[in-house]
Amino acid sequence: QKAMVENDDSQGGFLVPEETLGGLVGLRDQLSVVRGLVNVVSVNGDTVRIASQTSGLLAGWVAELAEKPLSDMRFGEVDANVFTAAGMSVASNQLLADSKYSIDQLIFNALAKRLNTVEEVAIINGTGIGQPKGILNTEGVDIIDCATLITTDPMVLLDKIVDAIS
């Protein structure tokens, strides 16, 4: 006995529409981790000067009428190069007009995520050649030995943590 079936196009399969779920499954991208820790500013040139504090104030516990720690803040300037990260995607006007998805918004969001990842990598490990110099490649950024953090003196521990953050 003959029967029409949907798994054979010539026997009825052409009559069953393909199912397409609404929405679009996007790429799973890396979330921004360190970008929120850096200052983002608009500049008009390829270098920028940044005022920096080179030394801080002292504080500590003292007895009544004892001499208090005396210190002054010191300041300097740092020259920083400005770099550009970029990407591009090409879509036809016809695709932009006829797609059931907002292709221009999809491209914008995807490109923003890619640029975010490029920035994050440069912030941590940039070479300084055509891109920012990352934290790990910046002179004066010390490696804090974890073995030195094992101490019973909370002031030593706090100093090491502050040194690592700085």
XYZ file of C-alpha atoms in Angstrom:
166
model
C 0.000 0.000 0.000
C 1.336 3.433 -0.985
C 1.501 6.246 1.527
C 2.568 9.831 1.331
C 5.448 10.660 3.718
C 7.216 13.836 4.673
C 10.751 12.398 4.633
C 10.594 11.945 0.818
C 10.133 15.201 -1.070
C 8.439 13.570 -4.092
C 5.889 11.743 -1.874
C 4.733 14.777 0.119
C 7.868 16.207 1.707
C 7.623 19.372 -0.406
C 4.310 20.105 1.339
C 5.868 20.325 4.805
C 7.485 23.696 5.464
C 10.940 23.823 6.986
C 10.913 24.935 10.586
C 13.024 27.929 11.502
C 13.058 29.072 15.084
C 12.783 32.775 15.766
C 15.919 34.529 16.888
C 19.497 33.857 16.133
C 21.971 31.834 18.175
C 24.972 34.089 18.620
C 28.553 33.152 19.254
C 29.483 32.658 22.850
C 31.996 35.421 23.380
C 34.403 36.214 26.141
C 32.970 38.614 28.672
C 34.797 41.809 29.456
C 36.914 41.255 32.539
C 39.586 43.957 32.745
C 38.223 46.740 30.520
C 36.164 48.086 33.426
C 39.374 48.531 35.409
C 40.937 50.970 32.948
C 40.052 54.563 32.132
C 38.586 55.088 28.672
C 39.030 58.613 27.327
C 38.589 60.286 23.951
C 41.698 61.917 22.508
C 42.502 63.864 19.346
C 46.064 62.761 18.698
C 48.396 59.793 18.744
C 49.892 60.531 22.179
C 48.489 61.659 25.487
C 50.128 62.881 28.700
C 48.752 61.522 31.939
C 49.404 63.057 35.354
C 50.433 60.380 37.826
C 51.045 60.153 41.531
C 54.549 58.797 42.120
C 54.436 58.527 45.914
C 51.754 58.553 48.560
C 51.243 59.482 52.166
C 52.249 57.521 55.232
C 49.959 56.578 58.110
C 50.312 54.359 61.143
C 49.426 53.810 64.782
C 51.024 56.206 67.239
C 50.869 56.767 70.964
C 49.248 59.832 72.449
C 51.354 62.941 71.781
C 53.824 60.857 69.786
C 55.224 62.139 66.514
C 53.002 61.297 63.580
C 54.321 59.935 60.285
C 55.083 62.851 57.959
C 55.120 62.534 54.211
C 54.346 64.417 51.021
C 52.700 63.274 47.832
C 54.838 63.440 44.696
C 53.617 63.719 41.129
C 54.888 63.145 37.620
C 53.701 62.615 34.067
C 53.504 59.591 31.839
C 53.428 59.822 28.035
C 51.203 57.199 26.438
C 50.775 56.298 22.778
C 47.273 55.942 21.361
C 46.505 52.946 19.154
C 43.498 51.992 17.043
C 41.804 48.600 16.957
C 39.466 48.034 14.028
C 37.421 45.462 12.172
C 35.039 45.471 9.245
C 32.228 43.381 7.842
C 30.603 43.860 4.436
C 26.900 43.214 3.859
C 24.914 44.047 0.743
C 22.127 46.629 0.906
C 19.760 43.900 -0.293
C 20.661 41.628 2.633
C 20.302 44.531 5.057
C 16.851 45.355 3.643
C 15.462 41.815 3.187
C 16.781 39.892 6.209
C 14.327 38.981 8.932
C 17.073 39.790 11.441
C 18.571 43.210 12.040
C 21.835 42.415 10.241
C 23.361 45.842 10.864
C 22.765 45.463 14.627
C 24.067 41.880 14.531
C 27.266 43.039 12.797
C 27.659 45.959 15.208
C 27.262 43.736 18.284
C 29.542 40.993 16.952
C 32.237 43.486 15.987
C 31.985 45.200 19.381
C 32.539 41.829 21.097
C 35.578 41.064 18.910
C 37.072 44.507 19.578
C 36.446 43.995 23.286
C 38.466 40.777 23.193
C 41.290 42.486 21.264
C 41.388 45.226 23.937
C 41.322 42.751 26.817
C 44.261 40.788 25.425
C 46.257 44.000 24.834
C 45.533 45.306 28.345
C 46.981 42.132 29.840
C 49.712 41.119 27.371
C 50.047 43.775 24.644
C 53.498 44.144 23.084
C 53.507 47.941 22.677
C 54.193 47.555 18.940
C 51.093 48.727 17.074
C 49.063 48.065 20.208
C 49.127 49.135 23.859
C 51.790 47.669 26.081
C 50.089 45.252 28.436
C 50.458 44.972 32.167
C 52.694 41.904 31.887
C 55.094 43.691 29.497
C 55.332 47.037 31.323
C 58.597 47.847 33.060
C 58.219 48.332 36.786
C 55.318 45.931 37.104
C 56.622 43.483 39.634
C 55.740 39.855 40.048
C 54.550 39.227 43.562
C 55.727 35.862 44.835
C 52.791 34.029 46.414
C 55.134 32.333 48.883
C 55.816 35.738 50.441
C 52.096 36.170 51.104
C 52.118 33.413 53.713
C 52.588 35.424 56.867
C 50.964 35.981 60.221
C 51.557 39.734 60.012
C 48.443 41.301 58.463
C 50.324 44.525 57.576
C 52.841 42.575 55.485
C 49.988 40.734 53.798
C 48.083 43.962 53.129
C 51.217 45.660 51.752
C 51.821 42.744 49.371
C 48.210 42.803 48.184
C 48.366 46.570 47.595
C 51.708 46.143 45.789
C 50.165 43.491 43.541
C 47.172 45.681 42.718
C 49.398 48.677 42.022
